[in-house]
CSV table of C-alpha atoms in Angstrom, one decimal:
chain,number,residue,atom,x,y,z
A,82,ASP,CA,-2.7,99.9,-53.1
A,83,VAL,CA,-1.4,100.1,-49.6
A,84,ASP,CA,-4.6,101.4,-48.0
A,85,LYS,CA,-6.9,99.0,-49.9
A,86,ASP,CA,-9.1,101.8,-51.3
A,87,GLY,CA,-9.0,100.5,-54.8
A,88,ALA,CA,-6.5,103.2,-56.0
A,89,LEU,CA,-2.7,102.9,-56.2
A,90,GLU,CA,-0.5,105.0,-54.0
A,91,ILE,CA,3.0,106.3,-54.6
A,92,VAL,CA,5.7,105.6,-52.0
A,93,THR,CA,8.9,107.6,-51.8
A,94,VAL,CA,12.0,107.7,-49.7
A,95,GLY,CA,14.7,110.3,-49.4
A,96,ARG,CA,17.0,112.2,-47.0
A,97,LEU,CA,15.8,114.7,-44.4
A,98,SER,CA,18.1,117.2,-42.6
A,99,LYS,CA,17.2,117.2,-38.9
A,100,ASN,CA,19.1,119.0,-36.1
A,101,SER,CA,22.2,119.3,-38.4
A,102,LEU,CA,22.1,115.5,-39.0
A,103,ASN,CA,20.7,113.4,-41.8
A,104,THR,CA,17.9,110.9,-41.5
A,105,GLY,CA,15.7,109.1,-43.9
A,106,GLN,CA,12.0,109.9,-44.7
A,107,LEU,CA,9.3,107.6,-46.0
A,108,CYS,CA,6.2,109.3,-47.6
A,109,LEU,CA,2.9,108.0,-49.0
A,110,TRP,CA,1.2,110.0,-51.8
A,111,HIS,CA,-2.1,110.1,-53.5
A,112,PHE,CA,-2.5,111.1,-57.1
A,113,LYS,CA,-5.9,112.3,-58.1
A,114,ASP,CA,-7.2,114.9,-60.5
A,115,ASN,CA,-3.7,115.4,-61.9
A,116,ALA,CA,-2.5,116.5,-58.4
A,117,LEU,CA,-0.3,114.9,-55.8
A,118,SER,CA,-1.3,115.0,-52.1
A,119,LEU,CA,0.7,113.8,-49.1
A,120,ALA,CA,-1.2,111.1,-47.3
A,121,GLY,CA,1.4,110.3,-44.7
A,122,ARG,CA,5.1,110.5,-43.7
A,123,VAL,CA,7.4,109.1,-41.1
A,124,GLU,CA,11.0,110.1,-40.2
A,125,LEU,CA,13.1,107.0,-40.3
A,126,ASP,CA,15.3,107.9,-37.4
A,127,LEU,CA,12.6,105.9,-35.6
A,128,ALA,CA,14.5,102.9,-36.9
A,129,ASN,CA,17.9,104.5,-36.8
A,130,VAL,CA,17.9,105.0,-40.6
A,131,THR,CA,20.6,107.5,-41.6
A,132,ASN,CA,19.9,107.4,-45.3
A,133,ALA,CA,17.2,105.6,-47.3
A,134,ASN,CA,18.3,104.8,-50.9
A,135,SER,CA,15.5,102.6,-52.2
A,136,VAL,CA,11.9,101.6,-51.6
A,137,PHE,CA,9.7,98.8,-52.9
A,138,ALA,CA,6.1,97.9,-52.0
A,139,SER,CA,4.5,94.5,-52.4
A,140,ASP,CA,2.4,91.8,-50.6
A,141,LEU,CA,5.4,89.6,-49.7
A,142,ASP,CA,3.5,86.8,-48.0
A,143,ASN,CA,0.1,86.9,-49.9
A,144,ASN,CA,-1.9,87.8,-46.8
A,145,GLY,CA,-3.5,90.8,-48.4
A,146,ASP,CA,-1.3,93.4,-46.7
A,147,ILE,CA,1.2,95.4,-48.6
A,148,GLU,CA,4.7,95.5,-47.1
A,149,ILE,CA,7.0,98.5,-47.8
A,150,ILE,CA,10.7,97.6,-47.9
A,151,VAL,CA,13.3,100.4,-47.4
A,152,GLY,CA,17.0,99.9,-48.1
A,153,GLY,CA,19.8,102.1,-47.0
A,154,TYR,CA,22.2,102.4,-44.1
A,155,SER,CA,22.2,103.2,-40.4
A,156,ASP,CA,24.7,105.0,-38.1
A,157,ASN,CA,27.6,107.2,-39.3
A,158,LEU,CA,29.0,106.8,-42.8
A,159,ASN,CA,32.4,105.9,-41.4
A,160,ASN,CA,30.8,102.9,-39.7
A,161,SER,CA,27.7,102.4,-41.8
A,162,LYS,CA,25.6,99.3,-41.5
A,163,GLY,CA,23.6,97.9,-44.3
A,164,GLN,CA,19.9,98.2,-43.4
A,165,LEU,CA,16.6,96.7,-44.5
A,166,THR,CA,13.4,97.9,-42.8
A,167,ILE,CA,9.9,96.7,-43.4
A,168,TRP,CA,6.9,99.0,-42.8
A,169,ARG,CA,3.1,98.9,-43.1
A,170,TRP,CA,0.5,101.6,-43.5
A,171,ASP,CA,-2.8,101.2,-41.6
A,172,GLY,CA,-4.6,104.0,-43.3
A,173,GLN,CA,-3.4,106.5,-40.7
A,174,ALA,CA,0.2,106.0,-40.0
A,175,PHE,CA,3.3,103.9,-40.8
A,176,SER,CA,4.4,101.1,-38.4
A,177,LEU,CA,7.8,99.4,-38.3
A,178,LYS,CA,7.6,95.6,-38.6
A,179,ALA,CA,11.3,94.6,-39.1
A,180,ASN,CA,14.7,96.1,-38.9
A,181,GLU,CA,17.8,94.2,-40.1
A,182,LYS,CA,21.4,95.6,-39.9
A,183,TRP,CA,24.7,94.0,-40.8
A,184,GLN,CA,28.4,94.5,-41.6
A,185,LEU,CA,31.2,92.2,-42.7
A,186,VAL,CA,33.8,93.8,-40.4
A,187,PRO,CA,32.7,96.5,-37.9
A,188,GLU,CA,34.4,99.8,-37.0
A,189,ILE,CA,36.1,100.4,-40.3
A,190,TYR,CA,35.3,102.2,-43.5
A,191,ALA,CA,36.5,102.3,-47.1
A,192,LYS,CA,37.5,105.3,-49.2
A,193,THR,CA,36.0,106.1,-52.6
A,194,ILE,CA,38.1,106.1,-55.7
A,195,ALA,CA,38.4,109.8,-55.2
A,196,GLY,CA,39.6,109.5,-51.6
A,197,ALA,CA,36.5,110.5,-49.7
A,198,VAL,CA,34.6,108.3,-47.2
A,199,GLN,CA,32.8,105.4,-49.0
A,200,GLY,CA,31.4,103.8,-45.9
A,201,ASN,CA,31.4,100.3,-44.5
A,202,THR,CA,28.2,98.6,-45.7
A,203,ILE,CA,25.3,100.2,-47.7
A,204,VAL,CA,22.2,99.0,-49.5
A,205,ASN,CA,21.7,100.9,-52.8
A,206,ASN,CA,18.6,99.1,-54.2
A,207,VAL,CA,15.8,96.7,-53.1
A,208,LYS,CA,13.3,94.7,-55.1
A,209,ALA,CA,11.0,91.7,-54.4
A,210,ALA,CA,9.6,88.9,-56.6
A,211,ASP,CA,8.8,85.2,-56.5
A,212,LEU,CA,12.1,83.8,-57.6
A,213,ASP,CA,11.6,80.1,-56.8
A,214,GLY,CA,8.0,79.7,-57.8
A,215,ASP,CA,6.7,78.9,-54.4
A,216,GLY,CA,4.0,81.6,-54.4
A,217,SER,CA,5.8,83.9,-51.9
A,218,LYS,CA,8.1,86.7,-52.8
A,219,GLU,CA,11.8,86.9,-52.0
A,220,ILE,CA,13.4,90.3,-51.1
A,221,VAL,CA,16.6,91.2,-53.0
A,222,SER,CA,19.0,93.8,-51.8
A,223,GLY,CA,22.1,95.1,-53.5
A,224,GLY,CA,25.0,97.4,-52.5
A,225,PHE,CA,28.5,96.9,-51.1
A,226,ALA,CA,30.4,95.9,-48.0
A,227,PHE,CA,34.0,96.6,-46.9
A,228,ASN,CA,36.2,93.8,-45.5
A,229,GLY,CA,39.2,95.9,-44.6
A,230,GLN,CA,41.0,95.5,-47.9
A,231,LYS,CA,38.4,95.7,-50.7
A,232,VAL,CA,34.9,97.0,-51.3
A,233,TYR,CA,32.9,94.0,-52.2
A,234,ALA,CA,29.7,94.1,-54.2
A,235,GLN,CA,27.0,92.5,-52.1
A,236,LEU,CA,23.8,90.8,-53.2
A,237,LYS,CA,21.4,89.5,-50.5
A,238,LEU,CA,18.3,87.4,-50.6
A,239,TRP,CA,15.7,87.5,-47.8
A,240,ARG,CA,12.3,86.0,-46.9
A,241,TRP,CA,9.5,87.6,-45.0
A,242,TYR,CA,7.3,85.1,-43.2
A,243,GLY,CA,5.4,85.4,-40.0
A,244,ASN,CA,6.5,89.0,-39.4
A,245,VAL,CA,10.2,87.7,-39.4
A,246,VAL,CA,12.9,88.5,-41.9
A,247,THR,CA,15.3,85.6,-42.7
A,248,MET,CA,18.4,85.9,-44.8
A,249,LEU,CA,18.4,83.1,-47.5
A,250,ASP,CA,21.7,83.8,-49.2
A,251,SER,CA,24.4,86.4,-49.5
A,252,GLN,CA,26.9,86.8,-52.4
A,253,GLU,CA,30.0,89.0,-52.3
A,254,TRP,CA,32.5,89.5,-55.0
A,255,ALA,CA,35.4,91.9,-55.8
A,256,THR,CA,36.7,92.4,-59.3
A,257,ASP,CA,39.0,95.2,-58.3
A,258,TYR,CA,39.5,97.5,-55.2
A,259,LEU,CA,35.9,98.7,-55.5
A,260,THR,CA,33.0,96.7,-56.8
A,261,GLU,CA,29.4,97.8,-56.1
A,262,VAL,CA,25.9,96.9,-57.0
A,263,LYS,CA,24.0,100.1,-58.0
A,264,SER,CA,20.7,98.7,-59.3
A,265,ILE,CA,18.6,95.5,-59.5
A,266,SER,CA,15.9,94.3,-61.9
A,267,LEU,CA,13.9,91.0,-61.5
A,268,ASN,CA,12.6,89.4,-64.6
A,269,ASP,CA,12.8,86.3,-66.9
A,270,VAL,CA,15.5,87.5,-69.2
A,271,ASP,CA,16.4,84.1,-70.7
A,272,ASN,CA,12.9,82.8,-71.4
A,273,ASP,CA,13.2,79.8,-69.1
A,274,GLY,CA,10.1,80.5,-67.2
A,275,LYS,CA,12.0,81.6,-64.1
A,276,THR,CA,12.7,85.0,-62.7
A,277,GLU,CA,16.4,86.0,-62.8
A,278,VAL,CA,18.1,88.7,-60.7
A,279,VAL,CA,20.0,91.2,-62.8
A,280,THR,CA,22.5,93.5,-61.2
A,281,SER,CA,24.3,96.5,-62.6
A,282,GLY,CA,27.1,98.6,-61.1
A,283,ILE,CA,30.8,99.5,-61.2
A,284,THR,CA,34.2,98.0,-60.6
A,285,ALA,CA,37.2,100.3,-60.2
A,286,ALA,CA,40.8,100.5,-59.2
A,287,GLU,CA,41.9,102.3,-56.0
A,288,ASP,CA,42.4,106.0,-56.5
A,289,SER,CA,41.4,105.7,-60.1
A,290,PHE,CA,39.6,109.0,-60.1
A,291,LYS,CA,42.8,110.9,-59.5
A,292,ASN,CA,45.2,108.5,-61.3
A,293,SER,CA,45.0,108.7,-65.1
A,294,GLU,CA,47.4,105.7,-65.3
A,295,ALA,CA,45.1,103.4,-63.3
A,296,LEU,CA,42.8,100.9,-65.0
A,297,HIS,CA,39.7,102.6,-66.2
A,298,ASP,CA,36.5,102.2,-64.2
A,299,ARG,CA,34.2,99.5,-65.7
A,300,GLY,CA,30.5,99.1,-65.8
A,301,GLN,CA,29.4,95.7,-64.6
A,302,LEU,CA,26.4,93.6,-65.4
A,303,LYS,CA,25.5,90.2,-63.9
A,304,VAL,CA,22.5,87.8,-64.2
A,305,TRP,CA,21.8,85.4,-61.3
A,306,GLY,CA,19.5,82.5,-60.9
A,307,PHE,CA,18.0,81.2,-57.7
A,308,ASN,CA,17.6,77.4,-57.1
A,309,GLY,CA,15.6,77.7,-53.9
A,310,THR,CA,18.5,77.8,-51.6
A,311,SER,CA,21.3,79.9,-53.2
A,312,LEU,CA,22.0,82.4,-55.9
A,313,ILE,CA,23.9,81.1,-58.9
A,314,LEU,CA,25.8,83.4,-61.3
A,315,GLU,CA,24.6,82.7,-64.9
A,316,GLN,CA,25.9,85.5,-67.0
A,317,GLY,CA,28.3,88.5,-66.6
A,318,ALA,CA,29.8,91.4,-68.6
A,319,GLU,CA,32.1,94.3,-68.0
A,320,TRP,CA,32.9,97.3,-70.3
A,321,THR,CA,34.5,100.7,-70.3
A,322,PHE,CA,34.4,103.6,-72.7
A,323,ASP,CA,36.6,106.8,-72.9
A,324,GLU,CA,38.1,107.0,-69.4
A,325,GLY,CA,35.6,104.9,-67.4
A,326,ALA,CA,32.0,103.7,-67.1
A,327,CYS,CA,29.4,103.0,-64.5
A,328,ALA,CA,26.0,101.3,-64.9
A,329,TRP,CA,23.8,103.2,-62.4
A,330,ASN,CA,20.5,101.6,-63.4
A,331,VAL,CA,19.1,98.5,-65.1
A,332,GLY,CA,15.7,97.5,-66.4
A,333,ASN,CA,14.1,94.9,-68.8
A,334,GLY,CA,11.8,95.1,-71.7
A,335,ASP,CA,11.1,93.4,-75.1
A,336,VAL,CA,12.4,96.4,-77.0
A,337,ASP,CA,12.7,94.6,-80.4
A,338,LYS,CA,9.4,92.6,-80.0
A,339,ASP,CA,11.1,89.3,-80.6
A,340,GLY,CA,9.4,87.6,-77.6
A,341,VAL,CA,12.6,87.8,-75.4
A,342,LEU,CA,13.2,90.5,-72.8
A,343,GLU,CA,16.3,92.6,-73.3
A,344,ILE,CA,18.4,94.1,-70.5
A,345,ILE,CA,18.9,97.9,-70.6
A,346,THR,CA,21.6,99.6,-68.6
A,347,VAL,CA,21.8,103.3,-68.1
A,348,GLY,CA,24.8,105.1,-66.6
A,349,CYS,CA,27.6,107.4,-67.5
A,350,THR,CA,31.1,107.4,-69.0
A,351,ALA,CA,34.0,109.7,-68.0
A,352,ARG,CA,36.1,111.9,-70.3
A,353,GLY,CA,38.2,114.5,-68.6
A,354,SER,CA,35.9,116.6,-66.4
A,355,LEU,CA,32.8,115.5,-68.3
A,356,CYS,CA,30.3,112.7,-67.5
A,357,ASP,CA,28.4,111.6,-70.5
A,358,PRO,CA,25.2,109.5,-70.5
A,359,ASP,CA,25.6,105.9,-71.5
A,360,MET,CA,22.7,103.5,-72.4
A,361,ARG,CA,23.3,100.0,-73.6
A,362,ILE,CA,20.9,97.2,-74.7
A,363,TRP,CA,21.9,93.6,-73.9
A,364,SER,CA,20.5,90.2,-74.7
A,365,ILE,CA,21.4,86.7,-73.7
A,366,SER,CA,22.7,84.6,-76.6
A,367,ASN,CA,20.8,81.4,-77.8
A,368,VAL,CA,17.6,82.2,-76.1
A,369,ASN,CA,14.5,80.8,-77.8
A,370,ALA,CA,11.5,83.1,-78.2
A,371,ASN,CA,9.0,80.2,-78.1
A,372,PRO,CA,5.8,81.0,-76.2
A,373,ASN,CA,5.1,79.3,-72.9
A,374,TYR,CA,2.8,76.4,-73.5
A,375,LEU,CA,2.6,75.3,-69.9
A,376,PRO,CA,-0.9,76.8,-69.2
A,377,TYR,CA,-2.3,75.0,-72.2
A,378,ALA,CA,-0.5,71.8,-71.3
A,379,VAL,CA,-2.0,71.9,-67.8
A,380,ILE,CA,-5.5,72.4,-69.2
A,381,ALA,CA,-5.0,69.6,-71.7
A,382,GLY,CA,-3.7,67.4,-68.8
A,383,VAL,CA,-6.9,68.1,-66.8
A,384,ILE,CA,-9.0,67.1,-69.8
A,385,VAL,CA,-7.1,63.9,-70.4
A,386,ILE,CA,-7.3,62.9,-66.7
A,387,ALA,CA,-11.1,63.6,-66.7
A,388,ALA,CA,-11.5,61.5,-69.8
A,389,THR,CA,-9.5,58.7,-68.3
A,390,LEU,CA,-11.6,58.6,-65.2
A,391,PHE,CA,-14.8,58.5,-67.2
A,392,ALA,CA,-13.4,55.7,-69.4
A,393,LEU,CA,-12.3,53.7,-66.4
A,394,SER,CA,-15.7,54.0,-64.7
A,395,PHE,CA,-17.4,53.0,-67.9
A,396,CYS,CA,-15.1,49.9,-68.2
A,397,LEU,CA,-15.8,48.8,-64.7
A,398,ALA,CA,-19.5,49.2,-65.2
A,399,LYS,CA,-19.3,47.0,-68.3
A,400,ILE,CA,-17.2,44.4,-66.6
A,401,SER,CA,-19.5,44.1,-63.6
A,402,LYS,CA,-22.5,43.6,-65.9
A,403,ASN,CA,-20.9,41.2,-68.3
A,404,LYS,CA,-18.7,38.9,-66.2
A,405,GLN,CA,-19.6,35.9,-68.3
A,406,LYS,CA,-19.1,37.5,-71.7
A,407,GLN,CA,-15.3,37.5,-72.3
A,408,SER,CA,-15.6,38.6,-75.8
A,409,LYS,CA,-17.2,41.8,-74.9
A,410,ARG,CA,-14.6,42.8,-72.4
A,411,ALA,CA,-11.8,43.1,-74.9
A,412,PRO,CA,-13.0,46.2,-76.7
A,413,CYS,CA,-13.4,47.9,-73.3
A,414,ALA,CA,-9.9,46.9,-72.3
A,415,CYS,CA,-8.5,48.2,-75.5
A,416,SER,CA,-10.4,51.4,-75.0
A,417,CYS,CA,-8.9,51.8,-71.5
A,418,LEU,CA,-5.4,50.9,-72.8
A,419,GLY,CA,-5.8,53.5,-75.5
A,420,VAL,CA,-6.5,56.2,-73.0
A,421,ARG,CA,-3.5,55.1,-70.9
A,422,ARG,CA,-1.3,55.4,-73.9
A,423,GLN,CA,-2.6,59.0,-74.4
A,424,ILE,CA,-1.7,59.8,-70.8
A,425,SER,CA,1.7,58.3,-71.0
A,426,TYR,CA,2.6,60.2,-74.1
A,427,PHE,CA,1.2,63.4,-72.7
A,428,TYR,CA,3.4,63.2,-69.7
A,429,ARG,CA,6.4,62.5,-71.8
A,430,VAL,CA,5.7,65.6,-73.8
A,431,LEU,CA,5.5,67.6,-70.5
């Protein structure tokens, strides 16, 4: 609800041809009475956005305002810069709040596995979620970056605070000549109570599109954790089918209703001149489907603490009134000790 009118809006990004050149376009839509209406738009060349590949809307810093995150690239494709822009809608127009651009090595570009221009650095997907449980959301961007020899998959973590974007961590990896993050999902896929970063994409040999003897393209899936300072790889898988595979998109859902979220990848496999759809369902081994008892434990803890305070106050009152009656203090002391035992055991359980 970017305009705070009580109804959700739809936010889209795409490509716009302008003066024989490409630029990105950000649009805001209303959906009412089974009809879409355009509420606002902005041409992203205002921020030197050449192409916008992904958009995500969320209140990143819990101040009540919805930020709109756009990922893509700026400048020409043969010197493309990875780009992250943040926008706000004030009810009338979009305003640019942040604009981050980066490269590993400037003024160079990679070629695709078919020999065309791949680019230098590009963001393919952006998402945001609270990964470390501090109440504020982290921004996650995924794509690729070229270092002059290989195309590295790139996964970056950002924080938005005080109208400033700060990079928290960046992970690059290359399994072959080309490795690329195509899509990201953010969810608790191992039932540990923490949100993981799931990436899907491709890894491929150089010129593999034209060389039938080359190692076949492989779909790639990775699961990452965040410890508050850095991303940590927890799980990974690669696969191929027929003459190659790519995982274009990834999502999560409890498809078998066992209490654990599965990972679903959707992409394609190659066979001759054909490109066939490919959907796969994944799960992490040895994950317990136990429900999360933490909220109930917290409530129980509050009750125990309240009971303890009441018992202690009662004991102190009894002691002050019966200083000379030693025999009457023992039951009170035992009662207090019993409560302390309860608290100690409760914390051990937690």
